DNA sequence: TTAGGTACTATAAATAATGTAAGTAATGAG
DNA sequence: CTCATTACTTACATTATTTATAGTACCTAA
């Protein structure tokens, strides 16, 4: 996740697509394995690292960290560290992050009907 | 793309997520590098293999084939072979494929505002 | 007989994403 | 001093996806 090779064909393909197609751009931004699910949990309010971890059975701490960092970088969430011991870190959607709500709900309803259709 | 290891953690994570979250399910179905762009071209009508290829600068024939096969498998597009020489093969969205329109348009508008905000 | 167009396949290699396992810092409780 | 808690970080291994390159079958037209 962290390492992308700016000389690769893949990189330039993604870049070109992103520039021409907003939907491909969006897919690149929110396209991680756990990204959408994290956001969909955050839609109902801020959560701590450990709380998110519990809500995502199977995710590793490394993966959760990486995805949260990426989301933060893209200004989709904010990260607030409370100076306590043990530490408390809270994640919350920004405005543009919250705007993902309609994307998520469209995906949900499409996914539901597709699943129903296909079995 | 073709080979997935059903014993991998990644596989079971994806499966579990797909079963619980329709949005993750949807993301798995349409989450390929070129998938959404292909669909968004097809929204305006059926296209031939070669036409799609021209519309997607940078894609390799193998990639295009793989993505089209996956879409067909998921009943998002249909493939029609015309018995001519040279061959003519046309791809067209199914009903559920066409229903991606609203997903795509939400993604587009989110992508546009995100880009405006960040870029 | 040879060349050409179309839609592919096959195989290998490169790149990207994800997972595993272990370790860290800070500090208050005991 | 030792331990527990929380939110990470690091190094490495594995798996998944994408790209590169070459080749195929079919008929038609020159």
PDB file of C-alpha atoms (C1' of nucleotides) in Angstrom:
ATOM      1  CA  UNK A   1       0.000   0.000   0.000  1.00  0.00           C
ATOM      2  CA  UNK A   2       2.589   2.495   1.016  1.00  0.00           C
ATOM      3  CA  UNK A   3       4.971   1.970  -1.843  1.00  0.00           C
ATOM      4  CA  UNK A   4       3.911   2.987  -5.296  1.00  0.00           C
ATOM      5  CA  UNK A   5       6.362   3.061  -8.106  1.00  0.00           C
ATOM      6  CA  UNK A   6       5.897   6.295  -9.956  1.00  0.00           C
ATOM      7  CA  UNK A   7       7.699   4.904 -12.965  1.00  0.00           C
ATOM      8  CA  UNK A   8       5.344   1.977 -13.389  1.00  0.00           C
ATOM      9  CA  UNK A   9       2.815   1.667 -16.162  1.00  0.00           C
ATOM     10  CA  UNK A  10       0.220   0.981 -13.557  1.00  0.00           C
ATOM     11  CA  UNK A  11       0.921   4.297 -11.904  1.00  0.00           C
ATOM     12  CA  UNK A  12       0.631   6.296 -15.100  1.00  0.00           C
ATOM     13  CA  UNK A  13      -2.481   4.437 -16.159  1.00  0.00           C
ATOM     14  CA  UNK A  14      -4.141   5.227 -12.869  1.00  0.00           C
ATOM     15  CA  UNK A  15      -3.078   8.824 -13.110  1.00  0.00           C
ATOM     16  CA  UNK A  16      -4.413   9.229 -16.624  1.00  0.00           C
ATOM     17  CA  UNK A  17      -7.702   7.617 -15.735  1.00  0.00           C
ATOM     18  CA  UNK A  18      -8.020   9.700 -12.603  1.00  0.00           C
ATOM     19  CA  UNK A  19      -7.558  12.848 -14.561  1.00  0.00           C
ATOM     20  CA  UNK A  20     -10.144  12.029 -17.141  1.00  0.00           C
ATOM     21  CA  UNK A  21     -12.752  10.192 -15.128  1.00  0.00           C
ATOM     22  CA  UNK A  22     -13.960  11.452 -11.775  1.00  0.00           C
ATOM     23  CA  UNK A  23     -15.399   8.036 -11.028  1.00  0.00           C
ATOM     24  CA  UNK A  24     -12.014   6.403 -11.516  1.00  0.00           C
ATOM     25  CA  UNK A  25     -10.473   9.120  -9.390  1.00  0.00           C
ATOM     26  CA  UNK A  26     -12.970   8.414  -6.654  1.00  0.00           C
ATOM     27  CA  UNK A  27     -12.379   4.705  -6.920  1.00  0.00           C
ATOM     28  CA  UNK A  28      -8.678   5.268  -6.415  1.00  0.00           C
ATOM     29  CA  UNK A  29      -9.274   7.335  -3.331  1.00  0.00           C
ATOM     30  CA  UNK A  30     -11.708   5.059  -1.589  1.00  0.00           C
ATOM     31  CA  UNK A  31     -10.703   1.803  -3.193  1.00  0.00           C
ATOM     32  CA  UNK A  32      -8.888   0.057  -0.356  1.00  0.00           C
ATOM     33  CA  UNK A  33     -10.044  -3.250   0.952  1.00  0.00           C
ATOM     34  CA  UNK A  34     -11.532  -1.887   4.158  1.00  0.00           C
ATOM     35  CA  UNK A  35     -11.937   1.770   3.305  1.00  0.00           C
ATOM     36  CA  UNK A  36     -15.615   1.915   2.592  1.00  0.00           C
ATOM     37  CA  UNK A  37     -16.520  -0.228   5.547  1.00  0.00           C
ATOM     38  CA  UNK A  38     -14.530   1.991   7.865  1.00  0.00           C
ATOM     39  CA  UNK A  39     -16.289   5.049   6.488  1.00  0.00           C
ATOM     40  CA  UNK A  40     -19.639   3.440   6.766  1.00  0.00           C
ATOM     41  CA  UNK A  41     -19.029   2.758  10.449  1.00  0.00           C
ATOM     42  CA  UNK A  42     -17.877   6.316  10.958  1.00  0.00           C
ATOM     43  CA  UNK A  43     -21.052   7.633   9.384  1.00  0.00           C
ATOM     44  CA  UNK A  44     -22.741   7.053  12.702  1.00  0.00           C
ATOM     45  CA  UNK A  45     -20.172   8.912  14.745  1.00  0.00           C
ATOM     46  CA  UNK A  46     -16.562   9.115  15.810  1.00  0.00           C
ATOM     47  CA  UNK A  47     -14.772   5.982  16.886  1.00  0.00           C
ATOM     48  CA  UNK A  48     -11.521   5.056  18.549  1.00  0.00           C
ATOM     49  CA  UNK A  49      -8.862   2.885  16.964  1.00  0.00           C
ATOM     50  CA  UNK A  50      -9.727  -0.050  19.168  1.00  0.00           C
ATOM     51  CA  UNK A  51     -13.437   0.311  18.558  1.00  0.00           C
ATOM     52  CA  UNK A  52     -12.927   0.221  14.828  1.00  0.00           C
ATOM     53  CA  UNK A  53     -10.769  -2.812  15.234  1.00  0.00           C
ATOM     54  CA  UNK A  54     -13.555  -4.630  17.016  1.00  0.00           C
ATOM     55  CA  UNK A  55     -16.058  -3.712  14.359  1.00  0.00           C
ATOM     56  CA  UNK A  56     -13.866  -5.123  11.615  1.00  0.00           C
ATOM     57  CA  UNK A  57     -13.223  -8.728  12.484  1.00  0.00           C
ATOM     58  CA  UNK A  58     -10.227  -9.972  10.612  1.00  0.00           C
ATOM     59  CA  UNK A  59      -8.458  -6.675  10.068  1.00  0.00           C
ATOM     60  CA  UNK A  60      -4.917  -6.450  11.361  1.00  0.00           C
ATOM     61  CA  UNK A  61      -3.652  -3.441  13.227  1.00  0.00           C
ATOM     62  CA  UNK A  62      -1.266  -2.746  10.427  1.00  0.00           C
ATOM     63  CA  UNK A  63      -4.021  -2.705   7.832  1.00  0.00           C
ATOM     64  CA  UNK A  64      -6.258  -0.550   9.965  1.00  0.00           C
ATOM     65  CA  UNK A  65      -3.452   1.917  10.513  1.00  0.00           C
ATOM     66  CA  UNK A  66      -2.631   2.066   6.827  1.00  0.00           C
ATOM     67  CA  UNK A  67      -6.194   2.637   5.776  1.00  0.00           C
ATOM     68  CA  UNK A  68      -6.780   5.284   8.400  1.00  0.00           C
ATOM     69  CA  UNK A  69      -3.612   7.074   7.368  1.00  0.00           C
ATOM     70  CA  UNK A  70      -4.671   7.039   3.767  1.00  0.00           C
ATOM     71  CA  UNK A  71      -8.101   8.357   4.639  1.00  0.00           C
ATOM     72  CA  UNK A  72      -6.569  11.081   6.729  1.00  0.00           C
ATOM     73  CA  UNK A  73      -4.201  12.027   3.947  1.00  0.00           C
ATOM     74  CA  UNK A  74      -7.163  12.386   1.636  1.00  0.00           C
ATOM     75  CA  UNK A  75      -8.953  14.547   4.216  1.00  0.00           C
ATOM     76  CA  UNK A  76     -11.787  12.098   4.519  1.00  0.00           C
ATOM     77  CA  UNK A  77     -11.324  11.658   8.240  1.00  0.00           C
ATOM     78  CA  UNK A  78      -9.677  13.580  11.036  1.00  0.00           C
ATOM     79  CA  UNK A  79      -7.527  12.085  13.729  1.00  0.00           C
ATOM     80  CA  UNK A  80      -7.627  13.450  17.245  1.00  0.00           C
ATOM     81  CA  UNK A  81      -5.120  12.364  19.849  1.00  0.00           C
ATOM     82  CA  UNK A  82      -6.055  12.897  23.469  1.00  0.00           C
ATOM     83  CA  UNK A  83      -3.053  13.315  25.699  1.00  0.00           C
ATOM     84  CA  UNK A  84      -3.885  10.566  28.114  1.00  0.00           C
ATOM     85  CA  UNK A  85      -2.377   7.329  29.227  1.00  0.00           C
ATOM     86  CA  UNK A  86      -3.213   4.915  27.835  1.00  0.00           C
ATOM     87  CA  UNK A  87      -3.680   6.957  24.678  1.00  0.00           C
ATOM     88  CA  UNK A  88      -7.041   7.673  23.145  1.00  0.00           C
ATOM     89  CA  UNK A  89      -7.272   8.455  19.478  1.00  0.00           C
ATOM     90  CA  UNK A  90     -10.508   9.283  17.791  1.00  0.00           C
ATOM     91  CA  UNK A  91     -11.394   9.216  14.146  1.00  0.00           C
ATOM     92  CA  UNK A  92     -14.169  11.225  12.636  1.00  0.00           C
ATOM     93  CA  UNK A  93     -15.432  11.942   9.151  1.00  0.00           C
ATOM     94  CA  UNK A  94     -14.825  15.349   7.649  1.00  0.00           C
ATOM     95  CA  UNK A  95     -17.471  17.044   5.600  1.00  0.00           C
ATOM     96  CA  UNK A  96     -16.298  15.519   2.332  1.00  0.00           C
ATOM     97  CA  UNK A  97     -15.979  12.239   4.163  1.00  0.00           C
ATOM     98  CA  UNK A  98     -19.517  12.458   5.331  1.00  0.00           C
ATOM     99  CA  UNK A  99     -20.531  13.181   1.754  1.00  0.00           C
ATOM    100  CA  UNK A 100     -19.585   9.610   0.977  1.00  0.00           C
ATOM    101  CA  UNK A 101     -22.890   8.689   2.511  1.00  0.00           C
ATOM    102  CA  UNK A 102     -24.755   8.817  -0.766  1.00  0.00           C
ATOM    103  CA  UNK A 103     -22.043   6.903  -2.589  1.00  0.00           C
ATOM    104  CA  UNK A 104     -22.176   4.223   0.047  1.00  0.00           C
ATOM    105  CA  UNK A 105     -25.915   4.017   0.013  1.00  0.00           C
ATOM    106  CA  UNK A 106     -26.016   3.661  -3.769  1.00  0.00           C
ATOM    107  CA  UNK A 107     -23.394   0.952  -3.578  1.00  0.00           C
ATOM    108  CA  UNK A 108     -25.369  -0.770  -0.877  1.00  0.00           C
ATOM    109  CA  UNK A 109     -28.577  -0.806  -2.782  1.00  0.00           C
ATOM    110  CA  UNK A 110     -26.920  -1.886  -5.999  1.00  0.00           C
ATOM    111  CA  UNK A 111     -25.028  -4.597  -4.133  1.00  0.00           C
ATOM    112  CA  UNK A 112     -28.188  -5.822  -2.526  1.00  0.00           C
ATOM    113  CA  UNK A 113     -30.092  -6.135  -5.772  1.00  0.00           C
ATOM    114  CA  UNK A 114     -27.140  -7.688  -7.550  1.00  0.00           C
ATOM    115  CA  UNK A 115     -26.754 -10.268  -4.849  1.00  0.00           C
ATOM    116  CA  UNK A 116     -30.433 -11.039  -4.959  1.00  0.00           C
ATOM    117  CA  UNK A 117     -30.274 -11.459  -8.708  1.00  0.00           C
ATOM    118  CA  UNK A 118     -27.204 -13.643  -8.809  1.00  0.00           C
ATOM    119  CA  UNK A 119     -27.572 -15.575  -5.601  1.00  0.00           C
TER     120      UNK A 119
ATOM    121  CA  UNK B   1      -6.817 -11.743 -11.566  1.00  0.00           C
ATOM    122  CA  UNK B   2      -7.954 -15.196 -12.476  1.00  0.00           C
ATOM    123  CA  UNK B   3      -6.257 -17.078  -9.693  1.00  0.00           C
ATOM    124  CA  UNK B   4      -7.525 -16.604  -6.203  1.00  0.00           C
ATOM    125  CA  UNK B   5      -6.291 -18.664  -3.366  1.00  0.00           C
ATOM    126  CA  UNK B   6      -9.286 -19.802  -1.414  1.00  0.00           C
ATOM    127  CA  UNK B   7      -7.169 -20.673   1.572  1.00  0.00           C
ATOM    128  CA  UNK B   8      -5.750 -17.180   1.985  1.00  0.00           C
ATOM    129  CA  UNK B   9      -6.693 -14.851   4.778  1.00  0.00           C
ATOM    130  CA  UNK B  10      -7.380 -12.213   2.198  1.00  0.00           C
ATOM    131  CA  UNK B  11      -9.935 -14.430   0.508  1.00  0.00           C
ATOM    132  CA  UNK B  12     -11.812 -15.196   3.688  1.00  0.00           C
ATOM    133  CA  UNK B  13     -11.728 -11.578   4.792  1.00  0.00           C
ATOM    134  CA  UNK B  14     -13.251 -10.501   1.507  1.00  0.00           C
ATOM    135  CA  UNK B  15     -15.853 -13.195   1.746  1.00  0.00           C
ATOM    136  CA  UNK B  16     -16.836 -12.283   5.274  1.00  0.00           C
ATOM    137  CA  UNK B  17     -17.058  -8.595   4.439  1.00  0.00           C
ATOM    138  CA  UNK B  18     -19.065  -9.304   1.310  1.00  0.00           C
ATOM    139  CA  UNK B  19     -21.556 -11.286   3.261  1.00  0.00           C
ATOM    140  CA  UNK B  20     -22.082  -8.647   5.889  1.00  0.00           C
ATOM    141  CA  UNK B  21     -21.787  -5.444   3.920  1.00  0.00           C
ATOM    142  CA  UNK B  22     -23.514  -4.965   0.593  1.00  0.00           C
ATOM    143  CA  UNK B  23     -21.247  -2.034  -0.148  1.00  0.00           C
ATOM    144  CA  UNK B  24     -18.159  -4.197   0.274  1.00  0.00           C
ATOM    145  CA  UNK B  25     -19.810  -6.857  -1.844  1.00  0.00           C
ATOM    146  CA  UNK B  26     -20.445  -4.303  -4.556  1.00  0.00           C
ATOM    147  CA  UNK B  27     -16.912  -3.016  -4.331  1.00  0.00           C
ATOM    148  CA  UNK B  28     -15.611  -6.525  -4.879  1.00  0.00           C
ATOM    149  CA  UNK B  29     -17.750  -6.999  -7.937  1.00  0.00           C
ATOM    150  CA  UNK B  30     -16.961  -3.734  -9.673  1.00  0.00           C
ATOM    151  CA  UNK B  31     -13.624  -3.034  -8.091  1.00  0.00           C
ATOM    152  CA  UNK B  32     -11.228  -3.776 -10.926  1.00  0.00           C
ATOM    153  CA  UNK B  33      -8.875  -1.163 -12.254  1.00  0.00           C
ATOM    154  CA  UNK B  34     -10.855  -0.519 -15.448  1.00  0.00           C
ATOM    155  CA  UNK B  35     -14.232  -1.933 -14.560  1.00  0.00           C
ATOM    156  CA  UNK B  36     -16.135   1.214 -13.792  1.00  0.00           C
ATOM    157  CA  UNK B  37     -14.734   3.064 -16.751  1.00  0.00           C
ATOM    158  CA  UNK B  38     -15.750   0.265 -19.067  1.00  0.00           C
ATOM    159  CA  UNK B  39     -19.249   0.328 -17.642  1.00  0.00           C
ATOM    160  CA  UNK B  40     -19.467   4.038 -17.884  1.00  0.00           C
ATOM    161  CA  UNK B  41     -18.617   3.875 -21.593  1.00  0.00           C
ATOM    162  CA  UNK B  42     -21.178   1.152 -22.085  1.00  0.00           C
ATOM    163  CA  UNK B  43     -23.845   3.287 -20.452  1.00  0.00           C
ATOM    164  CA  UNK B  44     -24.197   5.085 -23.746  1.00  0.00           C
ATOM    165  CA  UNK B  45     -24.608   1.964 -25.815  1.00  0.00           C
ATOM    166  CA  UNK B  46     -23.072  -1.294 -26.945  1.00  0.00           C
ATOM    167  CA  UNK B  47     -19.475  -1.347 -28.051  1.00  0.00           C
ATOM    168  CA  UNK B  48     -17.101  -3.725 -29.764  1.00  0.00           C
ATOM    169  CA  UNK B  49     -13.908  -5.034 -28.255  1.00  0.00           C
ATOM    170  CA  UNK B  50     -11.781  -2.837 -30.471  1.00  0.00           C
ATOM    171  CA  UNK B  51     -13.861   0.231 -29.791  1.00  0.00           C
ATOM    172  CA  UNK B  52     -13.500  -0.217 -26.067  1.00  0.00           C
ATOM    173  CA  UNK B  53      -9.802  -0.656 -26.531  1.00  0.00           C
ATOM    174  CA  UNK B  54      -9.563   2.692 -28.286  1.00  0.00           C
ATOM    175  CA  UNK B  55     -11.530   4.396 -25.574  1.00  0.00           C
ATOM    176  CA  UNK B  56      -9.200   3.107 -22.876  1.00  0.00           C
ATOM    177  CA  UNK B  57      -5.737   4.264 -23.794  1.00  0.00           C
ATOM    178  CA  UNK B  58      -3.181   2.222 -21.996  1.00  0.00           C
ATOM    179  CA  UNK B  59      -5.181  -0.910 -21.429  1.00  0.00           C
ATOM    180  CA  UNK B  60      -3.717  -4.128 -22.731  1.00  0.00           C
ATOM    181  CA  UNK B  61      -5.812  -6.610 -24.621  1.00  0.00           C
ATOM    182  CA  UNK B  62      -5.329  -9.117 -21.877  1.00  0.00           C
ATOM    183  CA  UNK B  63      -6.584  -6.717 -19.231  1.00  0.00           C
ATOM    184  CA  UNK B  64      -9.569  -5.744 -21.315  1.00  0.00           C
ATOM    185  CA  UNK B  65     -10.414  -9.379 -21.892  1.00  0.00           C
ATOM    186  CA  UNK B  66     -10.106 -10.207 -18.219  1.00  0.00           C
ATOM    187  CA  UNK B  67     -12.298  -7.361 -17.107  1.00  0.00           C
ATOM    188  CA  UNK B  68     -14.923  -8.103 -19.715  1.00  0.00           C
ATOM    189  CA  UNK B  69     -14.956 -11.754 -18.726  1.00  0.00           C
ATOM    190  CA  UNK B  70     -15.393 -10.843 -15.098  1.00  0.00           C
ATOM    191  CA  UNK B  71     -18.213  -8.455 -15.907  1.00  0.00           C
ATOM    192  CA  UNK B  72     -19.880 -11.100 -18.020  1.00  0.00           C
ATOM    193  CA  UNK B  73     -19.533 -13.653 -15.268  1.00  0.00           C
ATOM    194  CA  UNK B  74     -21.241 -11.259 -12.904  1.00  0.00           C
ATOM    195  CA  UNK B  75     -24.031 -10.691 -15.433  1.00  0.00           C
ATOM    196  CA  UNK B  76     -23.250  -7.029 -15.719  1.00  0.00           C
ATOM    197  CA  UNK B  77     -22.685  -7.202 -19.441  1.00  0.00           C
ATOM    198  CA  UNK B  78     -23.618  -9.545 -22.250  1.00  0.00           C
ATOM    199  CA  UNK B  79     -21.315 -10.680 -24.992  1.00  0.00           C
ATOM    200  CA  UNK B  80     -22.622 -11.197 -28.480  1.00  0.00           C
ATOM    201  CA  UNK B  81     -20.511 -12.834 -31.148  1.00  0.00           C
ATOM    202  CA  UNK B  82     -21.474 -12.211 -34.751  1.00  0.00           C
ATOM    203  CA  UNK B  83     -20.421 -14.994 -37.065  1.00  0.00           C
ATOM    204  CA  UNK B  84     -18.478 -12.874 -39.497  1.00  0.00           C
ATOM    205  CA  UNK B  85     -14.973 -12.585 -40.721  1.00  0.00           C
ATOM    206  CA  UNK B  86     -13.228 -10.716 -39.321  1.00  0.00           C
ATOM    207  CA  UNK B  87     -15.126 -11.391 -36.104  1.00  0.00           C
ATOM    208  CA  UNK B  88     -17.346  -8.856 -34.460  1.00  0.00           C
ATOM    209  CA  UNK B  89     -18.091  -9.079 -30.768  1.00  0.00           C
ATOM    210  CA  UNK B  90     -20.342  -6.663 -29.010  1.00  0.00           C
ATOM    211  CA  UNK B  91     -20.652  -5.902 -25.349  1.00  0.00           C
ATOM    212  CA  UNK B  92     -23.722  -4.434 -23.786  1.00  0.00           C
ATOM    213  CA  UNK B  93     -24.916  -3.715 -20.280  1.00  0.00           C
ATOM    214  CA  UNK B  94     -27.586  -5.902 -18.760  1.00  0.00           C
ATOM    215  CA  UNK B  95     -30.330  -4.423 -16.661  1.00  0.00           C
ATOM    216  CA  UNK B  96     -28.395  -4.752 -13.440  1.00  0.00           C
ATOM    217  CA  UNK B  97     -25.375  -3.430 -15.295  1.00  0.00           C
ATOM    218  CA  UNK B  98     -27.302  -0.423 -16.405  1.00  0.00           C
ATOM    219  CA  UNK B  99     -28.388   0.069 -12.814  1.00  0.00           C
ATOM    220  CA  UNK B 100     -24.784   0.960 -12.073  1.00  0.00           C
ATOM    221  CA  UNK B 101     -25.599   4.315 -13.568  1.00  0.00           C
ATOM    222  CA  UNK B 102     -26.580   5.843 -10.269  1.00  0.00           C
ATOM    223  CA  UNK B 103     -23.567   4.394  -8.486  1.00  0.00           C
ATOM    224  CA  UNK B 104     -21.307   5.823 -11.146  1.00  0.00           C
ATOM    225  CA  UNK B 105     -22.950   9.192 -11.056  1.00  0.00           C
ATOM    226  CA  UNK B 106     -22.646   9.415  -7.274  1.00  0.00           C
ATOM    227  CA  UNK B 107     -19.001   8.458  -7.539  1.00  0.00           C
ATOM    228  CA  UNK B 108     -18.495  11.042 -10.224  1.00  0.00           C
ATOM    229  CA  UNK B 109     -19.992  13.841  -8.273  1.00  0.00           C
ATOM    230  CA  UNK B 110     -18.190  12.894  -5.086  1.00  0.00           C
ATOM    231  CA  UNK B 111     -14.944  12.563  -7.003  1.00  0.00           C
ATOM    232  CA  UNK B 112     -15.429  15.942  -8.576  1.00  0.00           C
ATOM    233  CA  UNK B 113     -16.024  17.726  -5.321  1.00  0.00           C
ATOM    234  CA  UNK B 114     -13.206  15.894  -3.591  1.00  0.00           C
ATOM    235  CA  UNK B 115     -10.811  16.816  -6.336  1.00  0.00           C
ATOM    236  CA  UNK B 116     -11.924  20.409  -6.171  1.00  0.00           C
ATOM    237  CA  UNK B 117     -11.387  20.436  -2.443  1.00  0.00           C
ATOM    238  CA  UNK B 118      -7.990  18.754  -2.403  1.00  0.00           C
ATOM    239  CA  UNK B 119      -6.422  19.313  -5.832  1.00  0.00           C
TER     240      UNK B 119
ATOM    241  C1'  DT C   1       0.274 -17.547 -51.583  1.00  0.00           C
ATOM    242  C1'  DT C   2       0.445 -14.004 -48.811  1.00  0.00           C
ATOM    243  C1'  DA C   3      -1.119 -10.357 -46.113  1.00  0.00           C
ATOM    244  C1'  DG C   4      -4.572  -8.283 -43.097  1.00  0.00           C
ATOM    245  C1'  DG C   5      -8.115  -7.444 -39.814  1.00  0.00           C
ATOM    246  C1'  DT C   6     -10.461  -8.852 -35.273  1.00  0.00           C
ATOM    247  C1'  DA C   7     -10.768 -10.763 -31.015  1.00  0.00           C
ATOM    248  C1'  DC C   8      -8.769 -13.127 -28.532  1.00  0.00           C
ATOM    249  C1'  DT C   9      -4.915 -16.885 -25.448  1.00  0.00           C
ATOM    250  C1'  DA C  10      -0.625 -18.295 -23.219  1.00  0.00           C
ATOM    251  C1'  DT C  11       3.123 -17.512 -20.450  1.00  0.00           C
ATOM    252  C1'  DA C  12       6.076 -14.948 -17.782  1.00  0.00           C
ATOM    253  C1'  DA C  13       7.335 -11.036 -15.223  1.00  0.00           C
ATOM    254  C1'  DA C  14       6.679  -6.900 -12.517  1.00  0.00           C
ATOM    255  C1'  DT C  15       4.200  -4.286  -9.252  1.00  0.00           C
ATOM    256  C1'  DA C  16       0.890  -3.520  -5.570  1.00  0.00           C
ATOM    257  C1'  DA C  17      -1.797  -4.913  -1.726  1.00  0.00           C
ATOM    258  C1'  DT C  18      -2.366  -7.509   2.239  1.00  0.00           C
ATOM    259  C1'  DG C  19      -0.988 -10.506   6.144  1.00  0.00           C
ATOM    260  C1'  DT C  20       2.256 -12.244  10.153  1.00  0.00           C
ATOM    261  C1'  DA C  21       4.710 -11.598  14.004  1.00  0.00           C
ATOM    262  C1'  DA C  22       7.110  -9.088  16.976  1.00  0.00           C
ATOM    263  C1'  DG C  23       8.286  -4.884  19.259  1.00  0.00           C
ATOM    264  C1'  DT C  24       7.737   0.244  21.076  1.00  0.00           C
ATOM    265  C1'  DA C  25       6.419   4.386  24.170  1.00  0.00           C
ATOM    266  C1'  DA C  26       4.139   6.394  27.837  1.00  0.00           C
ATOM    267  C1'  DT C  27       2.395   6.157  32.482  1.00  0.00           C
ATOM    268  C1'  DG C  28      -0.404   4.944  36.298  1.00  0.00           C
ATOM    269  C1'  DA C  29      -1.739   0.975  39.306  1.00  0.00           C
ATOM    270  C1'  DG C  30      -0.076  -2.411  42.429  1.00  0.00           C
TER     271       DG C  30
ATOM    272  C1'  DC D   1      10.116  -2.402  39.854  1.00  0.00           C
ATOM    273  C1'  DT D   2       6.673  -4.899  37.063  1.00  0.00           C
ATOM    274  C1'  DC D   3       2.647  -5.153  34.608  1.00  0.00           C
ATOM    275  C1'  DA D   4      -1.233  -3.720  31.901  1.00  0.00           C
ATOM    276  C1'  DT D   5      -3.316  -0.768  28.458  1.00  0.00           C
ATOM    277  C1'  DT D   6      -3.597   1.600  23.902  1.00  0.00           C
ATOM    278  C1'  DA D   7      -2.288   2.826  19.557  1.00  0.00           C
ATOM    279  C1'  DC D   8       0.680   2.237  16.982  1.00  0.00           C
ATOM    280  C1'  DT D   9       5.621   0.762  14.032  1.00  0.00           C
ATOM    281  C1'  DT D  10       8.845  -2.303  11.746  1.00  0.00           C
ATOM    282  C1'  DA D  11      10.630  -6.040   8.969  1.00  0.00           C
ATOM    283  C1'  DC D  12       9.438  -9.561   6.324  1.00  0.00           C
ATOM    284  C1'  DA D  13       6.344 -13.030   3.789  1.00  0.00           C
ATOM    285  C1'  DT D  14       2.612 -14.055   0.942  1.00  0.00           C
ATOM    286  C1'  DT D  15      -0.991 -13.233  -2.344  1.00  0.00           C
ATOM    287  C1'  DA D  16      -3.336 -10.522  -5.886  1.00  0.00           C
ATOM    288  C1'  DT D  17      -3.452  -7.653  -9.732  1.00  0.00           C
ATOM    289  C1'  DT D  18      -1.530  -5.638 -13.667  1.00  0.00           C
ATOM    290  C1'  DT D  19       1.676  -5.387 -17.544  1.00  0.00           C
ATOM    291  C1'  DA D  20       4.696  -7.296 -21.434  1.00  0.00           C
ATOM    292  C1'  DT D  21       5.226  -9.935 -25.299  1.00  0.00           C
ATOM    293  C1'  DA D  22       4.225 -13.196 -28.418  1.00  0.00           C
ATOM    294  C1'  DG D  23       1.225 -16.050 -30.766  1.00  0.00           C
ATOM    295  C1'  DT D  24      -3.579 -18.176 -32.631  1.00  0.00           C
ATOM    296  C1'  DA D  25      -7.848 -18.966 -35.762  1.00  0.00           C
ATOM    297  C1'  DC D  26     -10.726 -17.467 -39.054  1.00  0.00           C
ATOM    298  C1'  DC D  27     -11.843 -16.015 -43.755  1.00  0.00           C
ATOM    299  C1'  DT D  28     -11.294 -12.628 -47.434  1.00  0.00           C
ATOM    300  C1'  DA D  29      -9.275 -10.106 -50.852  1.00  0.00           C
ATOM    301  C1'  DA D  30      -5.237  -9.222 -53.806  1.00  0.00           C
TER     302       DA D  30
END
